[in-house]
JSON list of C-alpha atoms in Angstrom, two decimals:
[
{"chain": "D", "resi": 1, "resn": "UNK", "atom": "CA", "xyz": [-36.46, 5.05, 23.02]},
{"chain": "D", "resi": 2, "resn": "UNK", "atom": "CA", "xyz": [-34.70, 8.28, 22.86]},
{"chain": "D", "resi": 3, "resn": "UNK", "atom": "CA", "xyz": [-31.04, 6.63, 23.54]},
{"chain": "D", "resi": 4, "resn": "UNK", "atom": "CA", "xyz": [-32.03, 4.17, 20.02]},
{"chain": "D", "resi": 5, "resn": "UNK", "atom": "CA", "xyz": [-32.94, 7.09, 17.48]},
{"chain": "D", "resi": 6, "resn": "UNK", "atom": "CA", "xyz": [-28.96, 8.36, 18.86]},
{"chain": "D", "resi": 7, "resn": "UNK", "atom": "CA", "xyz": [-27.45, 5.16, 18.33]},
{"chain": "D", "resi": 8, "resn": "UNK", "atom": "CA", "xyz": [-29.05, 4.66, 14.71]},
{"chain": "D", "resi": 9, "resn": "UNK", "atom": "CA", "xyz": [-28.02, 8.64, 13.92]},
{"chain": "D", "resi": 10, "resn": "UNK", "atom": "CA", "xyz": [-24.30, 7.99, 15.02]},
{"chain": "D", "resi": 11, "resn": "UNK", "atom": "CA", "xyz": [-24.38, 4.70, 13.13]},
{"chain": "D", "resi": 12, "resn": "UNK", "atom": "CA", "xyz": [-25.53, 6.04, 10.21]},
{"chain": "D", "resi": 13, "resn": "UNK", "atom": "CA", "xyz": [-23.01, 9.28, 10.25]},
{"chain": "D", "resi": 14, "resn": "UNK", "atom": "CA", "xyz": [-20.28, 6.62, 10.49]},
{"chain": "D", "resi": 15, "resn": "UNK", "atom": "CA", "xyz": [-21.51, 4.72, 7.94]},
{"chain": "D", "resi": 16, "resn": "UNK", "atom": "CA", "xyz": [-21.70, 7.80, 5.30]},
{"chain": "D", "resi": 17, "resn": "UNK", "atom": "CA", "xyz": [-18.45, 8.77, 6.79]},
{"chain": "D", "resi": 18, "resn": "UNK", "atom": "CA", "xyz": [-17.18, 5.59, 5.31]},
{"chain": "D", "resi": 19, "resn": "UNK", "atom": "CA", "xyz": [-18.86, 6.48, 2.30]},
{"chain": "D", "resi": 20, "resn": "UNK", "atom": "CA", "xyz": [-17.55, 10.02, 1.83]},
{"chain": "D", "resi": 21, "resn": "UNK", "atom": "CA", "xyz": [-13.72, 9.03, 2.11]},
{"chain": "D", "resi": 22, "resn": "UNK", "atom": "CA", "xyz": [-14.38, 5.79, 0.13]},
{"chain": "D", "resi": 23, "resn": "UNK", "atom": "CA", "xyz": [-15.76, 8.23, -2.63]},
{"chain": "D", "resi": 24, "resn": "UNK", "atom": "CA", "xyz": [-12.79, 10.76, -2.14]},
{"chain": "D", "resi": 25, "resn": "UNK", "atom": "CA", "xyz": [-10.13, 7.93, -2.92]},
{"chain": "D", "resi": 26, "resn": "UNK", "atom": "CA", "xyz": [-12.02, 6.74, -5.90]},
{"chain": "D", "resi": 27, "resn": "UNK", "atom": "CA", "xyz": [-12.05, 9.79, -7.78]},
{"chain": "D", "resi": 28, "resn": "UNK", "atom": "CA", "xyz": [-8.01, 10.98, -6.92]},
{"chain": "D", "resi": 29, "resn": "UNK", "atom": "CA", "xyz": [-6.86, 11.09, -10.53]},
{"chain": "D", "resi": 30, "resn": "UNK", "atom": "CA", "xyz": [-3.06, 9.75, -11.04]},
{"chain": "D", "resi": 31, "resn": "UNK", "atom": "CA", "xyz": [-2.04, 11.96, -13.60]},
{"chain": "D", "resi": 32, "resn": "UNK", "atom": "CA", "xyz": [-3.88, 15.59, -12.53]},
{"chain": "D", "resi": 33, "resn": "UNK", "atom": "CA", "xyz": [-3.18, 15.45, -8.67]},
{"chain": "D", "resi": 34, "resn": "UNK", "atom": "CA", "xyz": [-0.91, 12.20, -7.22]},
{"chain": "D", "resi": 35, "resn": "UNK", "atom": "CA", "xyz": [1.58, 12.83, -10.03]},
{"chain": "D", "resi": 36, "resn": "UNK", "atom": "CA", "xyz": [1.85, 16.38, -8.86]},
{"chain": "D", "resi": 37, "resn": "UNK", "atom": "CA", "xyz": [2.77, 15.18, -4.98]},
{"chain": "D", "resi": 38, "resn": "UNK", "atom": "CA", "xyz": [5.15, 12.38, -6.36]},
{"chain": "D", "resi": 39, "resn": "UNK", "atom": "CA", "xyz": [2.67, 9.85, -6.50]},
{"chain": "D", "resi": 40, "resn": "UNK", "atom": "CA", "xyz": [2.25, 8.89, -9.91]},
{"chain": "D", "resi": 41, "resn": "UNK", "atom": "CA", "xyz": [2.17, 5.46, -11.83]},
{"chain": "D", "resi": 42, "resn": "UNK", "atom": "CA", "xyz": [5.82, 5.17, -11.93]},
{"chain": "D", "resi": 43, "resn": "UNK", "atom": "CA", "xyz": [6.53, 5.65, -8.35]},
{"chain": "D", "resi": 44, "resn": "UNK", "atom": "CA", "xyz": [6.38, 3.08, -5.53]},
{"chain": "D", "resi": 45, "resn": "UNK", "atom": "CA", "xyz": [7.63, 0.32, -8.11]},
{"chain": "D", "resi": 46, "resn": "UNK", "atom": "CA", "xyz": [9.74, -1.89, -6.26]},
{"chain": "D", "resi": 47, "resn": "UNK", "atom": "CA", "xyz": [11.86, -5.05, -7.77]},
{"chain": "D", "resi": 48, "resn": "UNK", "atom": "CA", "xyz": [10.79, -8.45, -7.83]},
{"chain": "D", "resi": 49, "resn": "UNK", "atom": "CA", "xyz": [10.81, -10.20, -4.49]},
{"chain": "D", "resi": 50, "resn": "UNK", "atom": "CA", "xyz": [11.38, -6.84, -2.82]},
{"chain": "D", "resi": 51, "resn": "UNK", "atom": "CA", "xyz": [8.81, -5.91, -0.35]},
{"chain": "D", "resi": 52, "resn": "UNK", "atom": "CA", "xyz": [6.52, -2.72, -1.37]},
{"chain": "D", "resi": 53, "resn": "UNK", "atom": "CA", "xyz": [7.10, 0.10, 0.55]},
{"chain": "D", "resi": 54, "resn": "UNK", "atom": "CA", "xyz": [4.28, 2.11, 2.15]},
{"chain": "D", "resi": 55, "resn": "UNK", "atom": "CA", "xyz": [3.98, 4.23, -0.52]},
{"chain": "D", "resi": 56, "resn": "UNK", "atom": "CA", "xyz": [3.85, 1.39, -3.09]},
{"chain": "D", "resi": 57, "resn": "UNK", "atom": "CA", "xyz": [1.04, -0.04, -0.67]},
{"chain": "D", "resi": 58, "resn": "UNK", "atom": "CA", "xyz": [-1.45, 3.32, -0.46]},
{"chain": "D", "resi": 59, "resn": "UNK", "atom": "CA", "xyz": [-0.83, 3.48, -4.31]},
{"chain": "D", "resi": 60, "resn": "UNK", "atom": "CA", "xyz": [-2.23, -0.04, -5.34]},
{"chain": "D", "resi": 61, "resn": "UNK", "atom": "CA", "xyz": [-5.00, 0.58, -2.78]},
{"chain": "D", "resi": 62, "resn": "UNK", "atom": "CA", "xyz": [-5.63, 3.98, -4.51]},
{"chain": "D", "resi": 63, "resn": "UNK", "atom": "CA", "xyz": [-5.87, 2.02, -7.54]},
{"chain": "D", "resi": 64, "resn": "UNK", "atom": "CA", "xyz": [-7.95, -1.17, -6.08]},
{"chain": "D", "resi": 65, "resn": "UNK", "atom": "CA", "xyz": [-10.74, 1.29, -4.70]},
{"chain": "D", "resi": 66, "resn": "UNK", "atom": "CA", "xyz": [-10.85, 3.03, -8.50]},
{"chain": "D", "resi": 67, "resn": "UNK", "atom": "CA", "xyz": [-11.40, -0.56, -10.33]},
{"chain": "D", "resi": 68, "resn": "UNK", "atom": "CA", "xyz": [-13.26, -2.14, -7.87]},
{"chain": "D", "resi": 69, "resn": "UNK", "atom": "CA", "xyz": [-15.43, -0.11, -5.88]},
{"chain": "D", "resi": 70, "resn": "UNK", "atom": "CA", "xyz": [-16.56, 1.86, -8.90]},
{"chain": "D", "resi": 71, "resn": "UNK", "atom": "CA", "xyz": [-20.15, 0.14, -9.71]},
{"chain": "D", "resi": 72, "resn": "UNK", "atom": "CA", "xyz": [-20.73, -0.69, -5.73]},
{"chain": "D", "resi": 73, "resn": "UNK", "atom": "CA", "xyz": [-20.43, 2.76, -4.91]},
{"chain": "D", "resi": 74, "resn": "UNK", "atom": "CA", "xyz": [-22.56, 4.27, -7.39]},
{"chain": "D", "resi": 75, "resn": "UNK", "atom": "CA", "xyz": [-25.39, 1.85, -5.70]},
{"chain": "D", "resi": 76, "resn": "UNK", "atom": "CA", "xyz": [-24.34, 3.07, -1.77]},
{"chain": "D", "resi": 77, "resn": "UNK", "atom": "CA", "xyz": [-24.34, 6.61, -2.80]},
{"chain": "D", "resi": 78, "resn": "UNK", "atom": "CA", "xyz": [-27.40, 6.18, -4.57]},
{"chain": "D", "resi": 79, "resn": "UNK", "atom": "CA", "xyz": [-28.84, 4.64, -1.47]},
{"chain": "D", "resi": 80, "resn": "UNK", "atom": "CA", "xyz": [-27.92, 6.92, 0.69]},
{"chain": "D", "resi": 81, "resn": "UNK", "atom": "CA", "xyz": [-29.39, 10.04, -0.87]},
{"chain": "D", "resi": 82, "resn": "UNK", "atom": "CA", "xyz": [-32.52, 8.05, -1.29]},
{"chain": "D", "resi": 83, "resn": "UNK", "atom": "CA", "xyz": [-32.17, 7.38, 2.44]},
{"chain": "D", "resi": 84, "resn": "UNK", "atom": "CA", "xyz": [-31.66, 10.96, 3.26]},
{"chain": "D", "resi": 85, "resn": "UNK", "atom": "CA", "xyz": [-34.51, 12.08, 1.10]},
{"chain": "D", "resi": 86, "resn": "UNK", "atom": "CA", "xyz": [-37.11, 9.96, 2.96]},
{"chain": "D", "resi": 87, "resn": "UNK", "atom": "CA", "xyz": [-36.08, 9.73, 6.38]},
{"chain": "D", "resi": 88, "resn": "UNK", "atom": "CA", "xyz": [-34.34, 13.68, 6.56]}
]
C-alpha cells in the first residue's frame, strides 16, 4: 500500500512539473524579455523553402504555447490548486 501512495506522489509532482514550465513559457513576453536576449518577433525568420533554424523552432513554439494553451491551462492550474487544497 505504502509503495502506491509513492507512486501517485511522484506522478503527480511530474505532472505539476509539467504544469509549472508549461505556465513559465506561456507568460515569456516577446517584447519585455525575448527581445532583450535576441529573441524577438523579427528574429529566427528564415526565407521561403529554407528550413527554420532552432531558434526559429523554440520561437514559434514559444508562440504556439501562448495562443493555444492559454484557456486549457487556466482549467489545469485551476485543478490543481483545487487538488492541492483537498488532498494536501
Amino acid at each position: 500500500m505504502k509503495e502506491g501512495a509513492s507512486m501517485a506522489f511522484t506522478l503527480y509532482s511530474l505532472i505539476q512539473t509539467a504544469i509549472l514550465c508549461t505556465n513559465a513559457v506561456a507568460v515569456l513576453h516577446e517584447e519585455r524579455f525575448l527581445s532583450k536576449i535576441g529573441w524577438g518577433v523579427d528574429q529566427g525568420v528564415g526565407g521561403f523553402g529554407d528550413d527554420p533554424g532552432v531558434k526559429a523552432q523554440i520561437l514559434h513554439l514559444i508562440r504556439s504555447v501562448r495562443t493555444v494553451m492559454r484557456v486549457p491551462l487556466i482549467i489545469v492550474n485551476s485543478a490543481s490548486i483545487v487538488l492541492l487544497l483537498v488532498f494536501g
